[in-house]
Short mmCIF file of C-alpha atoms in Angstrom, two decimals:
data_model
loop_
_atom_site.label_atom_id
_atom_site.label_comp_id
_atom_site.label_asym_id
_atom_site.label_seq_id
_atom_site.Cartn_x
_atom_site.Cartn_y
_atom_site.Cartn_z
CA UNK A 1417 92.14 127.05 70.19
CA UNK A 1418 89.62 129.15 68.53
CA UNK A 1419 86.08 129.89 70.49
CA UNK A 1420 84.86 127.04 67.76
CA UNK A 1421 87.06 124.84 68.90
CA UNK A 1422 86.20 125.64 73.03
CA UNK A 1423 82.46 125.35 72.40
CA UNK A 1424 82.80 122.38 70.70
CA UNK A 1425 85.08 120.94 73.53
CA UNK A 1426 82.60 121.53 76.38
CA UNK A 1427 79.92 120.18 73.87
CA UNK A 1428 82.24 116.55 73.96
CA UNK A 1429 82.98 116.84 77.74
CA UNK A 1430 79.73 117.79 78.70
CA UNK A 1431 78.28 114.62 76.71
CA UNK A 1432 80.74 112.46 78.10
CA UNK A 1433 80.15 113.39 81.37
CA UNK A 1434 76.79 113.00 81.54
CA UNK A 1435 76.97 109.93 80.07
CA UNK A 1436 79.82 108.96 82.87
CA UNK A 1437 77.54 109.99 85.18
CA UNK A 1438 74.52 107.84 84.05
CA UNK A 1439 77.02 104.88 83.49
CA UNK A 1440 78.47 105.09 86.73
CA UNK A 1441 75.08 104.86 88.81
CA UNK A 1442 74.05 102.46 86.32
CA UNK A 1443 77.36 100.02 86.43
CA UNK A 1444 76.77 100.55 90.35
CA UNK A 1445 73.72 99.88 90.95
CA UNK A 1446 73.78 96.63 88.83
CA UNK A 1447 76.86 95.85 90.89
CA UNK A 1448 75.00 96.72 94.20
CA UNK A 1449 72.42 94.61 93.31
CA UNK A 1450 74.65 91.41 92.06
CA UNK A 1451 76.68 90.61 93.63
CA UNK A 1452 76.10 93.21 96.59
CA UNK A 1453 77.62 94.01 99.77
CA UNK A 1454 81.23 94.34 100.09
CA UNK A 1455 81.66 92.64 96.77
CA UNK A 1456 80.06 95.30 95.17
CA UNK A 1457 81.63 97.70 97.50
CA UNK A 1458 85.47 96.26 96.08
CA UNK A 1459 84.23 96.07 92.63
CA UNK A 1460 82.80 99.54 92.30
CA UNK A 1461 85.74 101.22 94.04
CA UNK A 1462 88.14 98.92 91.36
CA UNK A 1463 86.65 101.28 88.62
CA UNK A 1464 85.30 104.45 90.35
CA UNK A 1465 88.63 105.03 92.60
CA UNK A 1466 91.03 105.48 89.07
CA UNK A 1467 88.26 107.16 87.00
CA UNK A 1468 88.31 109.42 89.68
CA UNK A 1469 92.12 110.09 90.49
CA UNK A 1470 92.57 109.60 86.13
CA UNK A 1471 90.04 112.64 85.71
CA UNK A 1472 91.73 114.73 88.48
CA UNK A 1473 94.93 114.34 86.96
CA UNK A 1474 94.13 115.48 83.83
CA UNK A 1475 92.06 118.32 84.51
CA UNK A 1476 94.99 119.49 86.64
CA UNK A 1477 98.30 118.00 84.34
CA UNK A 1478 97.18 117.94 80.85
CA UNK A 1479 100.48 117.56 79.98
CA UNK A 1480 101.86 114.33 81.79
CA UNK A 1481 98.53 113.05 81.68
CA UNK A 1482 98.66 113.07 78.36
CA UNK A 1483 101.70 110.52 78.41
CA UNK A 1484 99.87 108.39 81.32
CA UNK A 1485 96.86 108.23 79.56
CA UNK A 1486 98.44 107.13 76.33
CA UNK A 1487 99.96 104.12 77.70
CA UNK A 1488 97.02 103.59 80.18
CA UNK A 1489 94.74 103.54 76.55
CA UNK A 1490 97.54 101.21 75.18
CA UNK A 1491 97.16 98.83 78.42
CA UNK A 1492 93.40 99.20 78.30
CA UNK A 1493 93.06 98.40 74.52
CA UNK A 1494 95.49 95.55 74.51
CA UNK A 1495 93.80 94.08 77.87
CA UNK A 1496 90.39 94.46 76.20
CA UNK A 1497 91.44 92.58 73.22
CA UNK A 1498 93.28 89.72 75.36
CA UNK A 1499 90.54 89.10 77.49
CA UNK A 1500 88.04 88.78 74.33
CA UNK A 1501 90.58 86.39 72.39
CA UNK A 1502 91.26 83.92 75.12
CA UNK A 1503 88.91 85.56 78.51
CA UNK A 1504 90.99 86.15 80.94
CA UNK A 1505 88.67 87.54 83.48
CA UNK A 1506 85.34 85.08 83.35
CA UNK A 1507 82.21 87.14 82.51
CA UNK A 1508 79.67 85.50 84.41
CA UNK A 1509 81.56 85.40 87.62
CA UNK A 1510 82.99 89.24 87.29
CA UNK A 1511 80.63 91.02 85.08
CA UNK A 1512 81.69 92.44 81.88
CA UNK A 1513 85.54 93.92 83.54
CA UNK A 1514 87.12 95.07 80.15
CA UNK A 1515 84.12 97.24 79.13
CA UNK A 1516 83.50 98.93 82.41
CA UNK A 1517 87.46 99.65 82.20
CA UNK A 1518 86.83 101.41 78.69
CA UNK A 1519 84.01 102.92 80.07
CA UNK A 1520 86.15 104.51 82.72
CA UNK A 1521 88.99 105.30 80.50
CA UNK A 1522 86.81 107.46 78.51
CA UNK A 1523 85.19 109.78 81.08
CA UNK A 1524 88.76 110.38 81.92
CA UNK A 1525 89.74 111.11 78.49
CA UNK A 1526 87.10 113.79 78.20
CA UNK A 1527 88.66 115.51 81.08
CA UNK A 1528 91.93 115.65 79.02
CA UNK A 1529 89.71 116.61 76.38
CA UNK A 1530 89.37 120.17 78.23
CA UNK A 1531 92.91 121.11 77.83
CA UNK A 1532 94.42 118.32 74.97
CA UNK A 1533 91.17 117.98 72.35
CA UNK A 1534 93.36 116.04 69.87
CA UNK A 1535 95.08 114.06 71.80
CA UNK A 1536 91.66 113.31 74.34
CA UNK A 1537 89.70 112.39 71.05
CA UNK A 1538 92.49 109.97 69.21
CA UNK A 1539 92.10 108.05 72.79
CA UNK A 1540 89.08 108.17 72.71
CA UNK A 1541 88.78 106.32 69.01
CA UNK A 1542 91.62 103.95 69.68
CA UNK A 1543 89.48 102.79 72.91
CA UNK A 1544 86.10 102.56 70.77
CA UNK A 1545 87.92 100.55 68.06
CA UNK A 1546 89.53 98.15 70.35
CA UNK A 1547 86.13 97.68 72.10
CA UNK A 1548 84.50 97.38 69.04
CA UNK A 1549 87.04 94.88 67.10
CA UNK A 1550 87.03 92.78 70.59
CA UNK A 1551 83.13 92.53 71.21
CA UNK A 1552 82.95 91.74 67.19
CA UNK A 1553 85.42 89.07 67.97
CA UNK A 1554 83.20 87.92 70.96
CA UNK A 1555 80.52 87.89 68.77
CA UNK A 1556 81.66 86.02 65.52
CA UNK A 1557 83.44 83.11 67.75
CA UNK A 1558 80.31 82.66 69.92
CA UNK A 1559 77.10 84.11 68.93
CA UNK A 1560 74.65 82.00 66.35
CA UNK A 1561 71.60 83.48 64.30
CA UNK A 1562 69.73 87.19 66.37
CA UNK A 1563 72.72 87.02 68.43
CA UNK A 1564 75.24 88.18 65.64
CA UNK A 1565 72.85 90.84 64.53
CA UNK A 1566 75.18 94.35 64.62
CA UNK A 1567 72.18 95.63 66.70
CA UNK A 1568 72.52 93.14 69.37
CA UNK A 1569 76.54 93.64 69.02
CA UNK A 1570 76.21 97.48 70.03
CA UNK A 1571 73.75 96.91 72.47
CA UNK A 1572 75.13 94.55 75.10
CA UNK A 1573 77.04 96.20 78.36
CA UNK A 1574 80.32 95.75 76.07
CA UNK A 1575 79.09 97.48 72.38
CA UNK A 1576 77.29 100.53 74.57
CA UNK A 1577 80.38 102.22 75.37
CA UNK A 1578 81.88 102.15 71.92
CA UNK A 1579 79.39 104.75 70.18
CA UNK A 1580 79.93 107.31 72.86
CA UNK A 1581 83.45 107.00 72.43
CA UNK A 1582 83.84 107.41 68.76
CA UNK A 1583 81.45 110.46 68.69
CA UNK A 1584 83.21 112.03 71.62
CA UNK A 1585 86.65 111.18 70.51
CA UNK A 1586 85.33 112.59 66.84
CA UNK A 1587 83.89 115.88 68.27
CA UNK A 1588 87.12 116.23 70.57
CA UNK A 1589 89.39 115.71 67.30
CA UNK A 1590 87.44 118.28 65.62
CA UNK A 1591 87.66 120.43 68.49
CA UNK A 1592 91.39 120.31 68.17
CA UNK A 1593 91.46 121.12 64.37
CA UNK A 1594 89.97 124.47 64.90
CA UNK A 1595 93.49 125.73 66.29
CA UNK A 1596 96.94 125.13 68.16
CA UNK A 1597 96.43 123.28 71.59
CA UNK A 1598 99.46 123.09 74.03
CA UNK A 1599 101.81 120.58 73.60
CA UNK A 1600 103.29 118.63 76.30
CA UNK A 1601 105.42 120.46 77.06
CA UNK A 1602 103.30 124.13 77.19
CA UNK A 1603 102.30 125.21 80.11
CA UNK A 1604 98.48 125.45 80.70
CA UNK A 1605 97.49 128.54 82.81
CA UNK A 1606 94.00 128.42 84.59
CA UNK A 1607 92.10 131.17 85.52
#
């Protein structure tokens, strides 16, 4: 990858991250806070434990985290989509589930993002969109008058992960334009 294509890598990761960073304390302490205790304990570890081990993994693989997070964006998309045709998981007893997983899908995408740009930022996208078709879904079954305003859409705990996403996921596939990135199969030497 060229040095354009680097800088413009750690310019997606680093924006990503910080934005994991503020979601995370943010998604915390509103779990901390309701419902609290070990609830909130359980519930915070159910996101923060495989963001976590996800981001490790593909800092240190890129290549078979490449494959895991493919079908884990598959799983996540296709959950996210489920639970906002039929809910699965009730919102006001669990909190908004499906967005906090997308959330935490894509801070471990931008870790892949430091070794796989293309393949971090098409993730990336494909995560955005399927939050983004689902909470429009949400939306246009259930929401009357303001409510169905594309402001309101994008600004609920569900719509503010998805414009993170596609920018990142853009700026990563950009990235990864600007020259050959190892393949699956090419080993990645760290220095």
């Amino acid at each position: 990858m060229s040095v354009s294509g680097k800088v413009l890598s750690i310019v997606a990761f680093v924006s990503m991250a910080l934005f994991g960073l503020f979601g995370a304390l943010f998604v915390a302490g509103e779990t901390f806070d309701d419902p609290g205790g070990g609830a909130a304990v359980v519930l915070t570890a159910s996101w923060l434990i495989p963001l976590t081990g996800l981001s490790v993994f593909a800092l240190l693989r890129p290549g078979p985290a490449g494959a895991v997070l493919t079908a884990v964006t598959a799983m996540t998309a296709g959950f996210t989509l489920a639970d906002s045709a039929v809910g699965l998981i009730p919102r006001d007893d669990r909190g908004p589930v499906a967005a906090i997983a997308v959330f935490a899908l894509g801070v471990a995408l931008a870790f892949l993002g430091l070794h796989r740009a293309t393949l971090a930022g098409v993730l990336m996208i494909i995560a955005g969109l399927a939050q983004l078709a689902a909470t429009v879904m949400v939306t246009a079954t259930r929401a009357t008058g303001d409510e169905a305003r594309p402001g309101v859409v994008l600004g609920g705990s569900s719509g503010v992960v998805i414009v993170p996403l596609l920018v990142v996921g853009f700026l990563f596939v950009l990235a990864g334009s600007f020259g050959r990135e190892p393949s699956e199969h090419t080993p990645v030497h760290h220095s």
